[in-house]
Tab-separated table of C-alpha atoms and ligand atoms in Angstrom:
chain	number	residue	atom	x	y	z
A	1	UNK	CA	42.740	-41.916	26.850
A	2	UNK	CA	38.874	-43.163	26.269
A	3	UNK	CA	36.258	-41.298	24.231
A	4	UNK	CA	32.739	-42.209	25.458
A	5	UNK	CA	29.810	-41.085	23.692
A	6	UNK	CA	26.408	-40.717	26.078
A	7	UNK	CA	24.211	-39.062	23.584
A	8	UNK	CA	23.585	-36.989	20.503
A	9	UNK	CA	25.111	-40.474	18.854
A	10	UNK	CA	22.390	-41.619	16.374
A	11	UNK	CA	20.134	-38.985	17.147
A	12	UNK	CA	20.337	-34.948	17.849
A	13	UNK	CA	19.910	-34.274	21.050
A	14	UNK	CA	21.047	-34.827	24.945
A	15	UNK	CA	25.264	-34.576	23.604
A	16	UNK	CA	27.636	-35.850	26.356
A	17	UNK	CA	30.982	-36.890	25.227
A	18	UNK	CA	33.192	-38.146	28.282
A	19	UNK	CA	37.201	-38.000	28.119
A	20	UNK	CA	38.871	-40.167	30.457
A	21	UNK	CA	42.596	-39.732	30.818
A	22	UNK	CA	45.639	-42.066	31.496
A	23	UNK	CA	45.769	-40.183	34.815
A	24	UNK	CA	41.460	-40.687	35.099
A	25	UNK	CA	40.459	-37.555	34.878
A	26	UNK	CA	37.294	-37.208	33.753
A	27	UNK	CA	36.217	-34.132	31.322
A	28	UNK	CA	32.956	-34.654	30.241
A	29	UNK	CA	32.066	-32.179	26.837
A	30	UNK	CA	28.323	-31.463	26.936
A	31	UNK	CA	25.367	-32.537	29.564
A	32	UNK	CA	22.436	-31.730	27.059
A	33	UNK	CA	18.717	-33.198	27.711
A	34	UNK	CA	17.577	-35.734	25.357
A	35	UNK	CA	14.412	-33.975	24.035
A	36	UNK	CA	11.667	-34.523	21.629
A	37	UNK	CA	11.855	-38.395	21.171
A	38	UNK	CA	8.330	-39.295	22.838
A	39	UNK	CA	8.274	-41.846	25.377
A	40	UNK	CA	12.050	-43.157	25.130
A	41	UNK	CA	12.923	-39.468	26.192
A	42	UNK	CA	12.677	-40.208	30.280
A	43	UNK	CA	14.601	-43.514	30.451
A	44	UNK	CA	16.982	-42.086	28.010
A	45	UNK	CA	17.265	-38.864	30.776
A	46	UNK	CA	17.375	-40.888	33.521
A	47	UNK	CA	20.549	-42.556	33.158
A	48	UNK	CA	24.068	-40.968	32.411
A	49	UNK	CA	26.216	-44.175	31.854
A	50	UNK	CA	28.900	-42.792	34.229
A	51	UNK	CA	29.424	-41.854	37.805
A	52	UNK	CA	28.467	-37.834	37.678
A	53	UNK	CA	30.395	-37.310	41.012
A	54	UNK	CA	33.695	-39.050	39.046
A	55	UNK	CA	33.640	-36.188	36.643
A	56	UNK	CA	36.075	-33.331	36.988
A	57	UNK	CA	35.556	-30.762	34.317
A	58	UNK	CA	32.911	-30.020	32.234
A	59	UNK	CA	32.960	-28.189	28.972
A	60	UNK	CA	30.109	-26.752	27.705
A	61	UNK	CA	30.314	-25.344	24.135
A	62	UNK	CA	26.607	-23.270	24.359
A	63	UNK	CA	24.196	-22.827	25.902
A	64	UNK	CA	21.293	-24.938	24.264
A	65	UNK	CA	18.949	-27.099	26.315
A	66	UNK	CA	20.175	-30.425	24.405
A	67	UNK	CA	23.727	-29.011	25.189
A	68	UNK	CA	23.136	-28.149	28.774
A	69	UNK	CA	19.972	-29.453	30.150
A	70	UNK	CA	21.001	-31.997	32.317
A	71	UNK	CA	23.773	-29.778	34.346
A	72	UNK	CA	21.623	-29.554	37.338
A	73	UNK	CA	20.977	-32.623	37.564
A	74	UNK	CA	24.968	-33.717	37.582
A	75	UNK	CA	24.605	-31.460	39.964
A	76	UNK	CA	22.251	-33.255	42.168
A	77	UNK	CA	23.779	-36.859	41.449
A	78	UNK	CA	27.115	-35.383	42.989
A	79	UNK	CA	29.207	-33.246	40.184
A	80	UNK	CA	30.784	-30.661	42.089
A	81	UNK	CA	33.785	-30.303	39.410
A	82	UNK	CA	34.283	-27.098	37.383
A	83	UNK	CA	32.194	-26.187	34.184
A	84	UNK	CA	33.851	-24.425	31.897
A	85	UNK	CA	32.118	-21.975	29.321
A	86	UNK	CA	32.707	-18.299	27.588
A	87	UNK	CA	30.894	-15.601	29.409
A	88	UNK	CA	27.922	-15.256	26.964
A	89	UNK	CA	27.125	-18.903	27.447
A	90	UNK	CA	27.068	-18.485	31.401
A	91	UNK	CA	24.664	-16.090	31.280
A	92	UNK	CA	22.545	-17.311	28.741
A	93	UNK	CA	23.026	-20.801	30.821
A	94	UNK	CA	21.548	-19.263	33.970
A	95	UNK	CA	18.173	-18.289	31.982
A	96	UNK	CA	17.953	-20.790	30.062
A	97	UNK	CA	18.021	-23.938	33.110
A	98	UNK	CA	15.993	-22.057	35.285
A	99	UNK	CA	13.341	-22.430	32.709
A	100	UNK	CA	14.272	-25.689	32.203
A	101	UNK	CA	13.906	-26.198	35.641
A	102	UNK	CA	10.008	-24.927	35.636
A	103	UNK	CA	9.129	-27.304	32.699
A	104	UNK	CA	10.488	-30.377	34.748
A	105	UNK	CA	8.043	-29.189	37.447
A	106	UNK	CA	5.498	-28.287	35.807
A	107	UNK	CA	5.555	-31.262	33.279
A	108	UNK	CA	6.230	-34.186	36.432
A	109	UNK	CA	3.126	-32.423	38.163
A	110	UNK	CA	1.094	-33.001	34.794
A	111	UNK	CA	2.070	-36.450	34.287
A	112	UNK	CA	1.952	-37.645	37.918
A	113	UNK	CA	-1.755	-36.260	37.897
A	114	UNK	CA	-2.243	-39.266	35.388
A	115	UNK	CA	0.160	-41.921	37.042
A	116	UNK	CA	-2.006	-41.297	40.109
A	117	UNK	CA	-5.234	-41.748	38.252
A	118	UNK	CA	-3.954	-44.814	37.372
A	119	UNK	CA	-2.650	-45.869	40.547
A	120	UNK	CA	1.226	-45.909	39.071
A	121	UNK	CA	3.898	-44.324	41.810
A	122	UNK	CA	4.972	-40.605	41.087
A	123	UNK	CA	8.146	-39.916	38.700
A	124	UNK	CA	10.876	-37.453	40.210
A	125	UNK	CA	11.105	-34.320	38.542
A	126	UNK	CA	14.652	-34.683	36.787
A	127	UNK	CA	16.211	-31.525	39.067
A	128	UNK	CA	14.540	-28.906	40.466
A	129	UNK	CA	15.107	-24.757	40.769
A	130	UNK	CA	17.572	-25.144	43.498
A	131	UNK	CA	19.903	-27.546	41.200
A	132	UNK	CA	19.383	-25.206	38.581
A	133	UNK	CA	20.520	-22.333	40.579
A	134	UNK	CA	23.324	-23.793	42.910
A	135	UNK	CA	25.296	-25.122	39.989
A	136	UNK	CA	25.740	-21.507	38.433
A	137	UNK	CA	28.292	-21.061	41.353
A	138	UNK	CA	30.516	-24.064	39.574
A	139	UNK	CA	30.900	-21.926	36.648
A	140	UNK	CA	34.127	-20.600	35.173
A	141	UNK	CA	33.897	-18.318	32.222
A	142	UNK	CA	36.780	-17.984	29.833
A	143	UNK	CA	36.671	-16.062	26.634
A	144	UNK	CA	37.224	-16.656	23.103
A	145	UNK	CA	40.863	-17.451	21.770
A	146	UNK	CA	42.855	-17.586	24.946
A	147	UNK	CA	44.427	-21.179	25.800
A	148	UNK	CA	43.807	-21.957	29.255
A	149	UNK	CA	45.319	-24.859	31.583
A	150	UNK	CA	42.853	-26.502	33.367
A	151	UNK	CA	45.990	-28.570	35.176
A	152	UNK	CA	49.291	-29.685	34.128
A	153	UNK	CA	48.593	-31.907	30.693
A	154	UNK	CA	44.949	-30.396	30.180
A	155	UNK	CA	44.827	-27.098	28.235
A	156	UNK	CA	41.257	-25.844	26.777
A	157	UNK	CA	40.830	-23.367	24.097
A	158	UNK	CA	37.417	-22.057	22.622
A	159	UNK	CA	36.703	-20.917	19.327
A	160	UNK	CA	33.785	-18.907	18.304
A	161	UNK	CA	30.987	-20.997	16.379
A	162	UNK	CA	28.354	-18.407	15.455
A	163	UNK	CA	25.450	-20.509	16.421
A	164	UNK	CA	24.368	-18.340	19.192
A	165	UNK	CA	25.626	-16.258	21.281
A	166	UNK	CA	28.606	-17.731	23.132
A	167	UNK	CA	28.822	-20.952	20.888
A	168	UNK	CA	31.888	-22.435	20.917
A	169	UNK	CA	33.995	-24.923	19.301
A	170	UNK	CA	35.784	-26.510	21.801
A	171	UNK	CA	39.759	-27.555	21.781
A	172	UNK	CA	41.508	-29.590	24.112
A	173	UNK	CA	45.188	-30.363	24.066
A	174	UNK	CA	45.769	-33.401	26.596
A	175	UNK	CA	49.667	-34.397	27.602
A	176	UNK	CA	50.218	-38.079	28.419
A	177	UNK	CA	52.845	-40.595	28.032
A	178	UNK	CA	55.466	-37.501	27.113
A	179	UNK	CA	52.346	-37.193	24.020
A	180	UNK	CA	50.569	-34.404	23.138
A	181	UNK	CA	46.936	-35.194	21.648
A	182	UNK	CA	44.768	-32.279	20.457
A	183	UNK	CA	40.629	-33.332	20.406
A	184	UNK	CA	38.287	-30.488	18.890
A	185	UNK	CA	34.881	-30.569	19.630
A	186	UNK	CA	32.649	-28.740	17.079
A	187	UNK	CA	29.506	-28.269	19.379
A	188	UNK	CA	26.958	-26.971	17.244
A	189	UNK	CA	27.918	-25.155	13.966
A	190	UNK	CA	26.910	-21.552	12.644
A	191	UNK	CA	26.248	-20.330	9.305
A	192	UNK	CA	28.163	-18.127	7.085
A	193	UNK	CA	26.084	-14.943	6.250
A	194	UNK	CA	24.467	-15.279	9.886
A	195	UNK	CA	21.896	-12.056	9.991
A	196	UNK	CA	23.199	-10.843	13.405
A	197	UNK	CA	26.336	-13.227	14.635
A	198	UNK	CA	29.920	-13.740	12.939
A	199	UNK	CA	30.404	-16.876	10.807
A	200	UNK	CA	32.023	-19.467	12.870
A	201	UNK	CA	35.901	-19.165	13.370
A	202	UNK	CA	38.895	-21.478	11.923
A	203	UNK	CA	40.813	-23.318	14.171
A	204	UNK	CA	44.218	-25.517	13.817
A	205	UNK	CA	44.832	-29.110	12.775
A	206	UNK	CA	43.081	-31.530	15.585
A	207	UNK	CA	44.118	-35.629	15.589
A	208	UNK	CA	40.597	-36.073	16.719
A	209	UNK	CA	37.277	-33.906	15.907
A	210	UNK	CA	33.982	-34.851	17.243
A	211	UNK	CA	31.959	-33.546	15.152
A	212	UNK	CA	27.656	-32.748	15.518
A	213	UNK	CA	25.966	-32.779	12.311
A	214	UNK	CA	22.360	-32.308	13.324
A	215	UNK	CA	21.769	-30.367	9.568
A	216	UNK	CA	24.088	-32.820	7.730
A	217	UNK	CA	21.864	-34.257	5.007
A	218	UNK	CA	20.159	-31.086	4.515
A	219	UNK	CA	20.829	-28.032	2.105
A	220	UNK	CA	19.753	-24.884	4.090
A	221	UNK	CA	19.169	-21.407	3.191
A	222	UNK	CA	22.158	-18.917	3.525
A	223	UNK	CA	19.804	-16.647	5.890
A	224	UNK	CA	16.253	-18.129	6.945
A	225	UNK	CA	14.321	-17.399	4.282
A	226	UNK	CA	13.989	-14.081	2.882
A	227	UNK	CA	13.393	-10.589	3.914
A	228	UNK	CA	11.238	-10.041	0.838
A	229	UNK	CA	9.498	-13.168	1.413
A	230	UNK	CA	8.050	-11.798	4.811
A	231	UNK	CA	7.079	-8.503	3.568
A	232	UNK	CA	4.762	-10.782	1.596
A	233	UNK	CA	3.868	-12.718	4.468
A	234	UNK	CA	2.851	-9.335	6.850
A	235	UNK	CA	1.180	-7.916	3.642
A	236	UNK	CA	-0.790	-11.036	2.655
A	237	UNK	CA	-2.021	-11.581	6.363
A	238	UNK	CA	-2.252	-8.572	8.173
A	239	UNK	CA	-3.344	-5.933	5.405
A	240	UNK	CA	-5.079	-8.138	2.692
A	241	UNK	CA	-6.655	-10.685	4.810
A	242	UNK	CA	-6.920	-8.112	7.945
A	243	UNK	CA	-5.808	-11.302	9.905
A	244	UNK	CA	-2.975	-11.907	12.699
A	245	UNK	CA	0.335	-13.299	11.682
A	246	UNK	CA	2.075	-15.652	14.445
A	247	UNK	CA	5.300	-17.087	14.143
A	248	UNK	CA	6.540	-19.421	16.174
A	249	UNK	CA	10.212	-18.952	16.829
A	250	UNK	CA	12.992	-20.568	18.898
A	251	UNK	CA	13.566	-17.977	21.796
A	252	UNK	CA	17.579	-17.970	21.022
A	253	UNK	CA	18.963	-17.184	17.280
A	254	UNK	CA	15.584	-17.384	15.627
A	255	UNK	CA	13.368	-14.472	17.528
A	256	UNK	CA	16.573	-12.629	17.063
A	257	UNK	CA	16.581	-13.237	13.986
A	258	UNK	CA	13.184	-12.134	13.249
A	259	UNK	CA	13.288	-8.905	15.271
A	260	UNK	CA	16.222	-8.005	13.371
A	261	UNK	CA	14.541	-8.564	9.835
A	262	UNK	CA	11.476	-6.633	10.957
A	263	UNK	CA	13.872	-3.260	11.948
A	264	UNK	CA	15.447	-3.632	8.804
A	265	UNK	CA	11.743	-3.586	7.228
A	266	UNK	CA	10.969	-0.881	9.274
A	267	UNK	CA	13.990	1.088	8.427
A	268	UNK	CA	13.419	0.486	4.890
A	269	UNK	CA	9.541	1.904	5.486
A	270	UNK	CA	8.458	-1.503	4.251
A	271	UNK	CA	6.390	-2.146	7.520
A	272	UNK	CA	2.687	-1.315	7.104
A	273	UNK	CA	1.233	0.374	10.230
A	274	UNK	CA	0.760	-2.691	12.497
A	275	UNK	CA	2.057	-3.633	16.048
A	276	UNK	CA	3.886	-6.550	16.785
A	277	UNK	CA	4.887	-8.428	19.918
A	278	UNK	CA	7.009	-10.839	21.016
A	279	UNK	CA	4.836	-13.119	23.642
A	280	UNK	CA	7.706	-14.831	25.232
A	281	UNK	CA	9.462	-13.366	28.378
A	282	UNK	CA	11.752	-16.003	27.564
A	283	UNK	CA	12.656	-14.847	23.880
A	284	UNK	CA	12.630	-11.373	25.339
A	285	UNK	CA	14.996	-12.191	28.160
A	286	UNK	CA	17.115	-13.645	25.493
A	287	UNK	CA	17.416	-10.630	23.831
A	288	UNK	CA	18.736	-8.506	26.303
A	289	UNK	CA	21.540	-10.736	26.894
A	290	UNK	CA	22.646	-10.653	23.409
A	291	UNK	CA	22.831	-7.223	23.662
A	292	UNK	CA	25.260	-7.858	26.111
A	293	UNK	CA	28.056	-8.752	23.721
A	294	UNK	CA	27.884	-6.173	20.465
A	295	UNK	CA	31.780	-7.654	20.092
A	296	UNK	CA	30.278	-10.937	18.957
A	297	UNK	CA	27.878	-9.400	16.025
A	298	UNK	CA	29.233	-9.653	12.563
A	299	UNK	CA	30.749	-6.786	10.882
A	300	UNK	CA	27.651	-5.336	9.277
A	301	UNK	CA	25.408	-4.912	12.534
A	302	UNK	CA	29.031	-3.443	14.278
A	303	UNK	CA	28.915	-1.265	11.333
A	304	UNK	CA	25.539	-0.075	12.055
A	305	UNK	CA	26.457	0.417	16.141
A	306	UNK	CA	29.667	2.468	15.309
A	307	UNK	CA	27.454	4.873	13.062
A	308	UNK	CA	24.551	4.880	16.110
A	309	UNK	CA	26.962	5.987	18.268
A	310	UNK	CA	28.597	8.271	15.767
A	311	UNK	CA	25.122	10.010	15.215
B	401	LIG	ZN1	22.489	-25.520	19.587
């Protein structure tokens, strides 16, 4: 067996991690977009390294655009395997490249306005909505915990890794040469204490782990900051200063997160009289598919649903 390594190796983003067997299968972990690294981004999307029509599985741990990005455009270079993801992360997936989709539009339109001005040929958008939509139908959703085989010597298992919703932690057992070799794949790790998800799940011995440590070198807060520490915020804005408090927010996990901590407030009568909005369809989109899966909230917000329903 060969590990590759096609991104997220010395930087974050645009993970691909490709598997090739005795027998040459090809499972490829991960087709994220390599994002947010100014102008080495395009070349570095360009380009997989490998044949995407020689791959036969992919596994894709969530649903993140530097996780997932570049599916639809495997898609469109020939990859007509079968991806393999929980449920959450498929439908989370299907929102989350059709947007992608839009910005590669929208984005090649913008900069080929400027390559024209300067008499440069156009750049192809990387896939378009079509890709993004067509390759949903390659999808095979499995759910957390139950070992499945794939085909005789390739067995998948994932794990839940409370980043968001669907994250998983990704475990292949792979039988060759009368050998059994067991590869975990962390994907992106979750925090303890998470205000809304469970803390990421324990799984058995591996002989191999690739691991993502985007957060490595860096001590974090157990929740993102503090509940008492926006109170402040909303009071010292909207009340004292009679200003407008915007947040920006990551439309997964973080405008969740946010929402969450301003019912609590609300609950608490901490909130002074003022609307808020979320201005993202995408965020809000989000949203509604998390509430899709109450099983994969932690204990305290199940807590809360059990006495809801109770009431
Ligand atoms: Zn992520």
């Amino acid at each position: 067996m060969n590990i590759s390594f096609h991104g997220a190796a010395r930087t974050v983003t645009g993970s691909k991690h490709l598997l090739t067997l005795n027998s040459g299968k090809k499972i490829l972990l991960d087709c994220g977009l390599f994002q947010g690294m100014g102008k080495d981004t395009m070349p570095l999307n360009a380009e997989f390294g490998f044949d995407p029509a020689s791959i036969h599985y992919l596994v894709l741990s969530h649903a993140h655009i530097d996780h997932s990005g570049l599916i639809p455009k495997l898609y469109k270079e020939g990859f007509r395997g079968i991806i393999y993801a929980t449920p959450a992360t498929k439908e989370l997936g299907s929102i989350l490249l059709e947007d992608s989709a839009t910005i590669q539009r929208d984005d090649t339109k913008f900069i080929n306005k400027r390559r024209a001005k300067q008499g440069l040929p156009p750049y192809e958008a990387l896939y378009d909505l079509e890709d993004a939509a067509e390759v949903l139908n390659l999808f095979k959703t499995i759910p957390y915990g139950e070992w499945t085989k794939l085909e005789d010597g390739i067995e998948l298992l994932f794990t839940d890794a409370g980043h968001i919703i669907g994250s998983a932690a990704v475990h292949l057992r792979i039988h060759e040469n009368g050998k059994t070799t067991r590869i975990s794949f962390s994907g992106d790790v979750g925090r303890y204490n998470d205000a809304i998800l469970r803390a990421p799940a324990t799984f058995d011995q591996a002989d191999y782990i690739i691991l993502e440590s985007t957060y490595g070198n860096k001590l974090h807060n157990e929740v993102f900051g503090t509940i008492d520490a926006l109170e402040k915020w909303i009071h010292h804005t909207c009340i004292e200063k009679k200003g407008k408090l915007i947040i920006p927010a990551f439309s997964v996990g973080r405008t969740q997160e946010l929402l969450y901590a301003l019912n609590q407030l609300d609950l608490e009568n901490r909130l002074p009289k003022v609307p808020f909005y979320v201005d993202s369809p995408l965020s809000r989109e989000a949203t509604a598919v998390l509430k899709n899966y109450p099983s994969y909230f932690n204990k305290k917000i199940q807590k809360v649903m059990e006495h809801d329903e109770g009431a």
